[in-house]
Coordinates of C-alpha atoms in Angstrom, one line a residue:
M1 CA 29.9 32.6 -14.4
E2 CA 25.6 31.5 -15.4
I3 CA 23.7 30.5 -12.5
H4 CA 20.6 28.4 -13.3
F5 CA 17.8 29.7 -11.2
K6 CA 16.4 26.1 -10.6
E7 CA 20.0 24.5 -9.6
F8 CA 20.3 27.5 -7.3
L9 CA 16.5 26.7 -5.8
I10 CA 17.9 23.3 -4.9
F11 CA 21.0 24.6 -3.9
L12 CA 19.3 26.3 -1.3
T13 CA 17.1 23.5 -0.5
F14 CA 19.6 21.0 0.5
L15 CA 22.3 23.0 1.5
V16 CA 21.6 21.9 5.1
G17 CA 20.8 18.4 3.9
I18 CA 17.5 16.4 4.9
N19 CA 17.2 13.5 7.3
A20 CA 14.5 11.4 6.6
V21 CA 13.5 7.7 6.7
T22 CA 9.9 5.9 5.4
T23 CA 9.4 4.7 8.8
P24 CA 12.5 4.8 11.4
C25 CA 14.0 2.4 13.3
N26 CA 12.6 2.0 17.0
L27 CA 16.0 1.5 18.3
R28 CA 16.1 -0.6 21.6
E29 CA 19.5 -0.1 23.5
T30 CA 21.4 -3.2 24.6
P31 CA 24.8 -3.8 26.3
E32 CA 26.3 -4.9 22.8
G33 CA 24.6 -1.6 21.2
G34 CA 20.7 -1.7 19.5
V35 CA 18.2 -3.5 18.2
C36 CA 15.4 -2.6 16.2
V37 CA 11.7 -3.8 16.9
C38 CA 9.3 -4.4 14.8
N39 CA 5.6 -6.0 15.7
S40 CA 2.7 -6.5 13.8
E41 CA 1.6 -2.6 14.1
Y42 CA 5.2 -0.6 13.5
C43 CA 8.1 -2.1 11.5
D44 CA 11.1 0.3 9.5
Y45 CA 11.4 0.9 6.2
L46 CA 13.3 2.9 3.3
D47 CA 11.6 3.5 0.0
D48 CA 14.4 4.5 -2.8
P49 CA 16.3 7.4 -1.8
T50 CA 17.6 7.8 -5.4
P51 CA 17.9 11.3 -6.1
E52 CA 16.4 13.2 -9.2
S53 CA 18.5 15.3 -10.1
D54 CA 21.9 14.5 -11.6
V55 CA 23.6 17.6 -8.8
Q56 CA 22.4 15.6 -5.9
Y57 CA 23.3 12.6 -3.9
A58 CA 21.9 10.6 -1.3
L59 CA 23.6 9.1 1.6
V60 CA 22.2 6.4 3.6
S61 CA 24.0 6.1 7.2
S62 CA 23.8 3.8 9.7
S63 CA 26.0 3.4 12.9
R64 CA 27.2 2.2 16.4
A65 CA 25.8 5.1 18.1
G66 CA 22.4 4.0 16.8
L67 CA 22.0 5.7 13.2
R68 CA 19.7 2.7 10.9
F69 CA 19.4 3.8 7.3
S70 CA 19.5 7.4 8.4
T71 CA 19.2 9.4 4.7
T72 CA 21.0 12.5 4.1
T73 CA 20.5 14.3 0.9
S74 CA 22.8 16.8 -0.2
L75 CA 24.7 18.0 -3.4
F76 CA 27.8 18.0 -5.9
N77 CA 30.1 20.6 -5.9
R78 CA 29.1 22.4 -3.2
F79 CA 31.0 25.2 -1.8
S80 CA 30.9 24.0 2.0
K81 CA 31.4 20.4 3.3
Q82 CA 28.4 18.3 4.0
Y83 CA 28.2 16.5 8.0
V84 CA 26.4 13.2 8.8
L85 CA 25.2 13.9 12.2
D86 CA 25.5 10.2 14.2
Y87 CA 22.5 9.3 16.2
D88 CA 23.3 11.1 19.4
Q89 CA 24.3 14.4 17.6
L90 CA 20.5 14.4 15.9
V91 CA 19.7 15.5 20.0
E92 CA 22.2 18.0 20.1
R93 CA 21.6 19.5 16.9
Q94 CA 18.2 20.8 18.2
Q95 CA 20.1 22.3 21.5
I96 CA 22.8 24.0 19.9
D97 CA 22.7 26.8 16.7
N98 CA 25.9 26.1 14.9
I99 CA 25.8 22.2 15.2
T100 CA 28.8 22.3 12.0
A101 CA 31.3 24.3 14.2
H102 CA 30.5 22.0 17.2
M103 CA 30.9 19.1 14.9
S104 CA 34.6 20.3 14.0
E105 CA 35.9 20.7 17.4
R106 CA 34.6 17.4 19.1
A107 CA 36.4 14.9 17.2
T108 CA 39.6 14.2 15.6
T109 CA 39.2 13.9 11.8
R110 CA 40.9 12.0 9.5
T111 CA 40.7 13.1 5.4
V112 CA 40.8 10.6 2.4
N113 CA 39.9 10.9 -1.5
L114 CA 38.0 8.6 -3.1
N115 CA 38.3 8.1 -6.9
I116 CA 35.6 6.6 -8.6
D117 CA 35.7 5.9 -12.5
R118 CA 32.7 4.4 -14.2
E119 CA 34.5 3.4 -17.2
K120 CA 37.0 0.6 -15.1
Q121 CA 34.3 -2.1 -15.4
Y122 CA 34.9 -5.7 -13.8
R123 CA 32.0 -8.2 -12.2
K124 CA 28.2 -7.9 -12.6
I125 CA 25.8 -8.8 -9.0
V126 CA 23.4 -11.8 -9.4
G127 CA 22.0 -10.6 -6.4
F128 CA 21.7 -11.3 -2.7
G129 CA 19.8 -13.2 0.2
G130 CA 19.3 -15.5 2.8
S131 CA 18.4 -19.0 4.0
F132 CA 15.0 -20.9 4.4
T133 CA 16.0 -23.3 6.7
G134 CA 13.7 -25.7 8.8
A135 CA 14.7 -23.6 12.0
V136 CA 13.1 -20.5 9.7
S137 CA 10.1 -22.2 8.8
Y138 CA 9.7 -23.5 12.8
L139 CA 10.0 -20.3 14.1
L140 CA 7.6 -18.3 11.2
E141 CA 4.9 -20.4 12.5
K142 CA 5.2 -19.0 16.2
L143 CA 4.9 -15.3 14.8
P144 CA 1.5 -13.7 13.9
Q145 CA 0.8 -13.6 10.4
A146 CA 1.6 -9.2 10.6
V147 CA 4.9 -10.3 12.1
Q148 CA 5.3 -13.0 9.6
D149 CA 4.6 -10.2 6.3
H150 CA 7.2 -7.9 8.0
L151 CA 10.1 -9.9 8.1
Y152 CA 9.3 -10.9 4.3
K153 CA 8.8 -7.5 3.7
S154 CA 11.9 -6.3 5.2
Y155 CA 13.9 -8.9 3.6
Y156 CA 12.8 -9.0 0.0
G157 CA 10.3 -6.1 -0.5
D158 CA 11.7 -3.0 -2.4
D159 CA 11.4 -0.7 0.8
G160 CA 13.1 -3.5 3.1
L161 CA 16.6 -5.3 1.9
A162 CA 15.3 -6.3 -1.9
F163 CA 17.0 -9.3 -1.4
N164 CA 16.2 -11.9 -4.9
L165 CA 18.0 -14.7 -4.2
M166 CA 17.3 -17.3 -1.4
R167 CA 18.6 -20.7 -0.3
M168 CA 17.1 -24.1 0.8
S169 CA 18.1 -27.6 2.0
I170 CA 17.1 -30.3 -0.4
G171 CA 15.7 -32.6 2.5
G172 CA 17.0 -31.3 5.9
C173 CA 20.3 -29.4 7.2
D174 CA 21.7 -28.9 10.6
F175 CA 19.0 -26.1 11.5
D176 CA 16.2 -28.1 11.7
L177 CA 14.6 -30.2 14.3
A178 CA 16.1 -33.4 13.4
P179 CA 17.6 -34.6 10.3
W180 CA 15.6 -36.1 7.4
A181 CA 15.3 -36.9 3.9
Y182 CA 13.4 -38.2 1.2
N183 CA 12.5 -41.9 0.6
E184 CA 14.4 -42.6 3.8
E185 CA 12.3 -45.8 3.4
P186 CA 12.5 -48.4 2.0
A187 CA 15.8 -48.9 2.2
N188 CA 17.8 -50.0 -1.0
D189 CA 15.3 -47.9 -3.5
A190 CA 17.1 -47.1 -6.0
N191 CA 14.2 -46.5 -8.1
L192 CA 13.2 -44.1 -5.1
S193 CA 9.4 -45.1 -5.1
N194 CA 8.7 -43.2 -2.1
F195 CA 9.7 -40.1 -3.3
T196 CA 6.4 -39.4 -5.2
K197 CA 5.0 -36.3 -3.4
I198 CA 6.0 -33.3 -1.2
D199 CA 7.3 -34.1 2.7
P200 CA 4.9 -32.0 5.1
R201 CA 8.1 -29.8 6.2
D202 CA 8.6 -28.6 2.4
Q203 CA 5.0 -28.7 1.7
T204 CA 5.0 -25.3 5.1
K205 CA 8.3 -23.7 3.7
A206 CA 6.2 -24.2 -0.1
E207 CA 3.2 -22.1 1.6
Q208 CA 5.9 -19.7 3.6
I209 CA 7.8 -18.9 0.8
K210 CA 4.5 -18.6 -1.8
R211 CA 3.0 -16.1 1.1
L212 CA 6.3 -14.4 1.1
M213 CA 6.2 -13.3 -2.4
A214 CA 2.9 -12.3 -2.6
V215 CA 3.4 -10.1 0.1
A216 CA 7.1 -8.6 -0.4
N217 CA 6.7 -9.1 -4.3
P218 CA 10.3 -9.4 -5.0
K219 CA 12.0 -9.1 -8.3
N220 CA 13.1 -12.0 -10.2
L221 CA 13.4 -14.3 -6.8
R222 CA 15.9 -17.3 -7.2
I223 CA 16.0 -20.3 -5.4
K224 CA 19.1 -22.5 -4.9
G225 CA 18.9 -26.0 -3.4
A226 CA 21.4 -27.9 -1.7
A227 CA 21.6 -31.7 -0.3
W228 CA 23.3 -32.0 3.2
S229 CA 23.1 -35.7 3.1
A230 CA 21.7 -38.7 0.8
P231 CA 19.1 -40.6 2.9
P232 CA 21.4 -43.1 5.5
W233 CA 20.7 -46.7 2.9
M234 CA 23.2 -44.6 0.3
K235 CA 25.8 -44.0 2.2
T236 CA 28.8 -46.2 2.8
N237 CA 28.4 -45.5 6.6
N238 CA 24.7 -45.9 6.8
R239 CA 24.7 -42.8 8.5
W240 CA 23.3 -39.4 8.7
T241 CA 26.8 -37.9 9.8
G242 CA 30.5 -39.5 10.2
F243 CA 32.8 -40.7 7.6
G244 CA 29.9 -41.4 5.2
R245 CA 30.2 -41.1 1.1
L246 CA 27.9 -42.2 -1.3
K247 CA 27.8 -45.9 -2.7
K248 CA 28.6 -45.7 -6.5
E249 CA 25.3 -47.9 -6.9
Y250 CA 23.4 -45.3 -6.4
Y251 CA 25.1 -42.2 -8.2
Q252 CA 22.4 -42.2 -10.8
T253 CA 20.0 -42.6 -7.8
W254 CA 21.4 -39.3 -6.0
A255 CA 21.2 -37.9 -9.7
D256 CA 17.1 -38.8 -10.0
Y257 CA 16.6 -37.4 -6.2
H258 CA 17.7 -34.2 -7.4
L259 CA 15.8 -34.5 -10.7
K260 CA 12.5 -35.7 -8.6
W261 CA 13.5 -32.6 -5.8
L262 CA 12.9 -30.0 -8.5
E263 CA 9.9 -31.6 -9.9
I264 CA 8.3 -31.3 -6.8
M265 CA 8.9 -28.1 -6.0
E266 CA 7.7 -26.9 -9.0
E267 CA 4.6 -28.9 -9.0
N268 CA 4.1 -26.9 -5.4
G269 CA 4.5 -23.4 -6.6
L270 CA 8.4 -22.8 -6.6
P271 CA 10.3 -23.4 -9.4
I272 CA 14.4 -23.4 -8.5
W273 CA 16.5 -21.2 -10.2
A274 CA 19.7 -23.1 -9.2
I275 CA 21.0 -26.4 -7.6
S276 CA 24.8 -27.0 -5.8
T277 CA 26.6 -30.7 -5.8
G278 CA 26.2 -30.8 -2.2
N279 CA 26.8 -28.6 1.0
E280 CA 30.1 -28.9 2.3
P281 CA 31.8 -32.1 1.0
M282 CA 34.5 -31.9 3.2
N283 CA 32.3 -32.5 6.0
G284 CA 32.2 -36.2 5.3
L285 CA 35.6 -36.8 4.4
L286 CA 37.9 -34.9 6.9
F287 CA 35.8 -33.1 9.8
M288 CA 33.7 -36.2 10.5
Y289 CA 35.2 -35.6 14.2
F290 CA 34.2 -32.1 14.5
V291 CA 30.3 -32.2 12.3
R292 CA 28.1 -33.7 14.5
F293 CA 25.1 -33.0 11.7
M294 CA 23.6 -34.7 8.5
S295 CA 26.6 -34.3 6.0
M296 CA 28.3 -36.4 3.0
G297 CA 31.3 -36.7 2.1
W298 CA 32.7 -36.4 -1.6
H299 CA 36.6 -36.4 -3.2
P300 CA 37.1 -34.2 -5.9
L301 CA 37.6 -37.0 -8.0
S302 CA 34.3 -39.0 -7.1
Q303 CA 32.4 -35.6 -7.3
A304 CA 33.9 -34.9 -11.1
A305 CA 32.7 -38.8 -12.3
W306 CA 29.4 -38.1 -10.6
L307 CA 28.9 -35.2 -12.0
S308 CA 30.0 -35.6 -15.7
D309 CA 28.6 -38.9 -15.8
H310 CA 25.3 -39.0 -14.0
L311 CA 23.8 -35.6 -12.6
G312 CA 24.6 -33.2 -15.4
P313 CA 23.9 -35.2 -18.0
T314 CA 20.3 -36.1 -16.6
I315 CA 19.6 -32.6 -15.3
R316 CA 20.9 -30.8 -18.9
N317 CA 18.5 -33.9 -20.6
S318 CA 15.5 -32.7 -19.0
K319 CA 13.1 -30.0 -18.5
Y320 CA 15.5 -28.1 -16.7
K321 CA 18.3 -28.4 -18.8
D322 CA 18.9 -24.2 -18.0
L323 CA 19.2 -24.9 -14.7
V324 CA 22.6 -23.2 -13.0
I325 CA 24.8 -25.7 -11.3
F326 CA 27.4 -24.5 -8.7
G327 CA 29.9 -26.7 -7.5
N328 CA 32.0 -26.8 -4.6
D329 CA 29.6 -25.0 -1.5
D330 CA 32.8 -25.5 0.9
Q331 CA 35.0 -23.2 2.0
R332 CA 37.7 -21.1 0.2
Y333 CA 40.7 -22.9 1.2
T334 CA 39.6 -25.7 -1.6
F335 CA 39.8 -23.2 -4.3
P336 CA 41.1 -24.1 -7.0
T337 CA 42.3 -27.0 -5.9
W338 CA 39.1 -28.7 -6.1
F339 CA 38.1 -28.2 -9.9
K340 CA 41.9 -28.8 -10.9
L341 CA 41.1 -32.1 -9.5
M342 CA 37.8 -32.3 -10.9
K343 CA 38.9 -31.8 -14.3
L344 CA 41.7 -34.5 -13.5
S345 CA 39.0 -37.0 -13.1
R346 CA 36.4 -36.2 -15.9
R347 CA 37.9 -33.5 -17.9
D348 CA 33.9 -32.4 -19.5
S349 CA 33.1 -32.0 -15.3
L350 CA 33.5 -28.3 -15.3
N351 CA 31.9 -28.1 -18.2
Y352 CA 28.4 -28.6 -16.5
L353 CA 29.2 -26.2 -14.1
D354 CA 27.5 -22.7 -14.4
G355 CA 29.3 -21.1 -11.2
F356 CA 31.1 -22.0 -7.9
A357 CA 29.4 -21.6 -4.3
V358 CA 31.8 -20.5 -1.6
H359 CA 31.2 -20.5 2.5
W360 CA 32.6 -17.6 4.3
Y361 CA 34.0 -19.6 7.6
W362 CA 37.5 -19.7 7.3
D363 CA 38.1 -16.6 5.5
E364 CA 39.6 -14.7 8.5
I365 CA 42.5 -17.4 8.1
F366 CA 42.6 -18.1 4.6
K367 CA 43.1 -15.2 2.2
P368 CA 41.3 -14.0 -0.5
T369 CA 44.2 -15.2 -3.4
F370 CA 42.3 -18.2 -3.3
I371 CA 39.8 -16.8 -5.2
D372 CA 41.8 -14.7 -7.0
N373 CA 43.7 -17.4 -8.4
T374 CA 40.5 -19.4 -9.3
L375 CA 38.8 -16.4 -11.0
A376 CA 42.1 -16.3 -13.2
L377 CA 41.1 -20.1 -14.3
Y378 CA 38.1 -20.0 -14.4
P379 CA 36.5 -16.2 -15.6
E380 CA 33.6 -17.1 -16.9
K381 CA 32.1 -18.8 -13.6
I382 CA 29.2 -17.0 -11.0
L383 CA 31.0 -17.0 -7.6
I384 CA 28.6 -16.4 -5.3
M385 CA 29.0 -16.4 -1.5
T386 CA 26.2 -19.5 -0.5
E387 CA 26.3 -19.5 3.7
S388 CA 27.7 -17.0 6.0
C389 CA 26.8 -16.8 9.8
I390 CA 28.9 -15.5 13.2
G391 CA 29.0 -17.6 16.4
D392 CA 30.1 -20.4 15.1
K393 CA 34.0 -20.8 16.0
P394 CA 34.9 -21.6 19.2
W395 CA 36.4 -18.1 20.5
Q396 CA 33.0 -16.5 19.7
K397 CA 30.0 -16.5 21.7
A398 CA 27.9 -19.7 19.9
G399 CA 24.6 -17.8 19.7
P400 CA 23.1 -14.2 19.1
V401 CA 24.3 -11.5 20.6
L402 CA 21.7 -8.8 20.9
G403 CA 23.1 -5.7 19.2
S404 CA 26.4 -6.4 18.3
W405 CA 27.6 -3.4 16.3
Y406 CA 31.4 -5.6 16.2
R407 CA 29.3 -8.0 14.4
G408 CA 27.8 -5.7 11.9
E409 CA 31.3 -4.6 11.1
K410 CA 32.4 -8.1 10.7
M411 CA 29.7 -8.6 8.1
A412 CA 30.6 -5.6 6.1
R413 CA 34.0 -6.1 6.2
A414 CA 33.4 -9.6 4.7
F415 CA 31.2 -8.3 2.0
L416 CA 33.9 -5.8 1.1
Q417 CA 36.4 -7.8 0.7
N418 CA 34.8 -10.1 -1.7
L419 CA 32.7 -7.7 -3.7
Q420 CA 36.2 -6.6 -4.6
H421 CA 37.3 -9.6 -5.1
G422 CA 35.5 -10.6 -8.0
Y423 CA 31.9 -12.1 -6.4
N424 CA 28.7 -12.4 -8.2
G425 CA 26.2 -12.3 -4.8
W426 CA 26.2 -12.9 -1.5
I427 CA 23.5 -15.7 0.5
D428 CA 23.3 -15.6 4.1
W429 CA 22.7 -18.4 6.4
N430 CA 19.0 -18.0 8.3
L431 CA 17.1 -15.5 8.1
I432 CA 15.5 -15.7 11.6
L433 CA 16.8 -17.5 14.8
D434 CA 15.8 -17.6 18.2
E435 CA 17.2 -16.2 21.2
N436 CA 19.8 -19.3 21.6
G437 CA 20.7 -19.1 18.1
G438 CA 18.7 -21.8 17.2
P439 CA 16.5 -24.5 16.7
N440 CA 19.3 -27.0 15.9
Y441 CA 19.8 -30.5 16.9
V442 CA 23.0 -30.7 17.1
D443 CA 22.8 -27.2 18.9
N444 CA 25.3 -25.6 16.4
T445 CA 23.7 -22.5 17.3
V446 CA 24.7 -19.1 15.7
D447 CA 23.4 -15.7 15.7
A448 CA 21.1 -14.1 12.7
P449 CA 20.1 -10.8 11.1
V450 CA 17.0 -11.1 12.8
I451 CA 16.5 -12.5 16.6
V452 CA 13.0 -13.7 18.2
D453 CA 12.9 -14.6 21.9
T454 CA 10.4 -17.7 21.4
A455 CA 8.9 -16.1 24.9
N456 CA 7.6 -12.9 23.3
P457 CA 6.9 -13.9 19.6
S458 CA 4.9 -10.6 19.4
E459 CA 8.4 -8.5 18.1
I460 CA 11.2 -9.4 15.5
L461 CA 14.4 -7.9 16.6
K462 CA 16.4 -6.3 13.8
Q463 CA 20.6 -6.9 14.5
P464 CA 23.2 -4.6 13.2
I465 CA 24.1 -7.4 11.0
F466 CA 20.9 -6.9 9.0
Y467 CA 21.4 -3.1 8.3
A468 CA 25.2 -4.0 7.2
M469 CA 23.9 -6.5 4.6
G470 CA 21.4 -4.2 3.3
H471 CA 24.1 -1.1 3.2
F472 CA 24.7 -3.5 -0.3
S473 CA 21.7 -5.3 -0.8
K474 CA 19.1 -3.0 -0.9
F475 CA 21.3 -0.2 -3.3
I476 CA 23.0 -2.7 -5.6
P477 CA 20.2 -4.6 -7.5
E478 CA 20.9 -7.7 -9.8
G479 CA 22.9 -6.4 -13.3
S480 CA 24.8 -3.5 -10.9
V481 CA 28.4 -4.1 -12.4
R482 CA 31.8 -3.2 -10.1
I483 CA 33.2 0.4 -11.0
D484 CA 36.8 1.3 -9.7
A485 CA 37.0 2.7 -6.2
V486 CA 39.9 3.5 -5.6
R487 CA 40.9 5.6 -2.1
S488 CA 44.3 7.4 -1.0
N489 CA 44.4 5.8 2.1
V490 CA 43.0 3.0 4.7
N491 CA 40.8 5.2 6.6
I492 CA 37.7 4.2 4.8
D493 CA 36.8 1.1 2.9
S494 CA 34.4 1.1 -0.3
V495 CA 33.3 -0.7 -3.3
A496 CA 31.3 1.0 -6.1
Y497 CA 28.7 0.0 -8.8
L498 CA 27.1 1.1 -11.7
R499 CA 23.4 0.0 -11.3
P500 CA 21.8 -0.7 -14.6
D501 CA 19.5 2.7 -14.8
G502 CA 22.7 4.4 -15.0
S503 CA 22.8 5.5 -11.4
V504 CA 25.9 4.8 -8.8
A505 CA 26.0 3.0 -5.4
A506 CA 28.9 3.5 -3.1
V507 CA 29.5 1.8 -0.1
L508 CA 31.6 3.7 2.4
F509 CA 32.8 2.2 5.8
N510 CA 34.5 4.0 8.4
S511 CA 36.1 1.4 11.1
G512 CA 37.7 3.9 12.7
N513 CA 37.0 5.5 16.3
A514 CA 37.1 9.1 14.4
Q515 CA 35.6 11.4 11.8
V516 CA 36.4 10.8 8.3
E517 CA 36.3 13.6 6.1
I518 CA 36.4 12.1 2.5
N519 CA 36.4 13.5 -0.9
V520 CA 34.5 11.5 -3.7
I521 CA 35.6 12.0 -6.9
D522 CA 33.7 10.9 -9.3
S523 CA 34.6 10.7 -12.9
V524 CA 31.4 12.1 -14.4
R525 CA 29.8 13.8 -11.7
G526 CA 32.2 15.9 -10.0
S527 CA 33.3 15.9 -6.2
A528 CA 31.4 15.6 -2.6
I529 CA 33.2 16.5 0.7
I530 CA 31.4 14.5 3.3
V531 CA 32.1 14.0 7.0
L532 CA 31.4 10.4 8.2
P533 CA 30.9 9.9 12.1
P534 CA 33.2 6.9 13.5
R535 CA 32.5 3.3 13.7
S536 CA 29.6 3.8 10.7
I537 CA 28.8 2.5 7.2
H538 CA 27.3 4.6 4.6
T539 CA 25.7 4.0 1.2
M540 CA 26.0 7.1 -1.4
I541 CA 23.8 7.1 -4.4
Y542 CA 23.9 9.2 -7.2
H543 CA 23.2 9.3 -11.5

């Protein structure tokens, strides 16, 4: 058999594997795991680890033990297994001569095959992102500029999570210091005579987002807006919350309100990619006894009438005719019934919707068959998760759990399930929250991927949730298409994508307490046998 000298040198170079990150995590241990600390002088980042050679692969790893985007590089079709050293084992490696033999002895190992077929292709990725709420804006003002910039780059920079999507509220939301909307006064003003300039709160956000764009230089940033509530005078109950719907005499006014917001955002340097028909319409219809923050109820029949007769024509006959419009922006249990009822009310209503927006809050109870049935009916629609966070349930701690690997795993499972069932992207909730999971004017506190202790705003803390999301967003760019990744058993979970440059990114999740030996078999490249540490998540990148 002929051996090419160049490939032989590559084989020798990468036989043992390389462990290298651009700027490693400054890990601070917590009772629940660990957080990565960023301050004005230091923050962790990872350059693109995609290997140049077709015979190589890179594996980016995070684990409960403490790995955070640690990179191992090795070869396909090599003669031995590639072990991924866990955080504690990296110390042991310096003390033990034969680390491979030691690792094989120290833990039970399960096995699994993963067959990746590039020819079997599914839906494309639009992107990943987070939400720029009033709470986020308020906390950013408390951070030194250098720390703000680290937050921007950590999320939207190429060496960060490479986010390209962002969600903003049209007016206020629950993560604000108080409920608010444009044109709250004068009341009964159908012409919106006071909606002529940007609100100071949005002005601050606009300046911060423009700074983010300048510092992080995100590729094709796409901003999506959603309204929580109209001004109270437009609603049947004249309140921010409770059982309140839009008065029919203000249907066109509410459509004009959205158009004015688009104009003002563009005037202030923020062109908008998409809007939705409104945040969580069920809150003001059925759940008003539990939801204390601003909301506005819609029934699908009335929302279809507003969309078909007012919002849709208003947008499509304006300079924003190519704006993407999402429907629903609520939980998956409303799918696909919501859209079937909309079509009953106005047969053309769904023609105005480019996509469907989903929230994740009851996904553990309502299985993905709701989504499967929706995509079977409407395969042409974009499907994006537009809100997710942990700590919202009565049985969960309502706020941050610093360093919780369990919560990071929960996020990873959700990403895997939803991507496997056809989602085109994901927008998480608040980019940053304080030590209590706020601020929030009704104390609806939750966790976030990044936390700041307001008593010490000189540093920010990156949670395991941050890295769990990054194992997808950083390595699966816009335009990637999901490909077949079939596992032989449940010892790992996985999803794989063919990226626009022709390379492959496969996420490998070992949620068990034992090592897993995985044989990755790619339809083009061949096989690679990798031993993954327990309670770990990895992204494998190769050509």
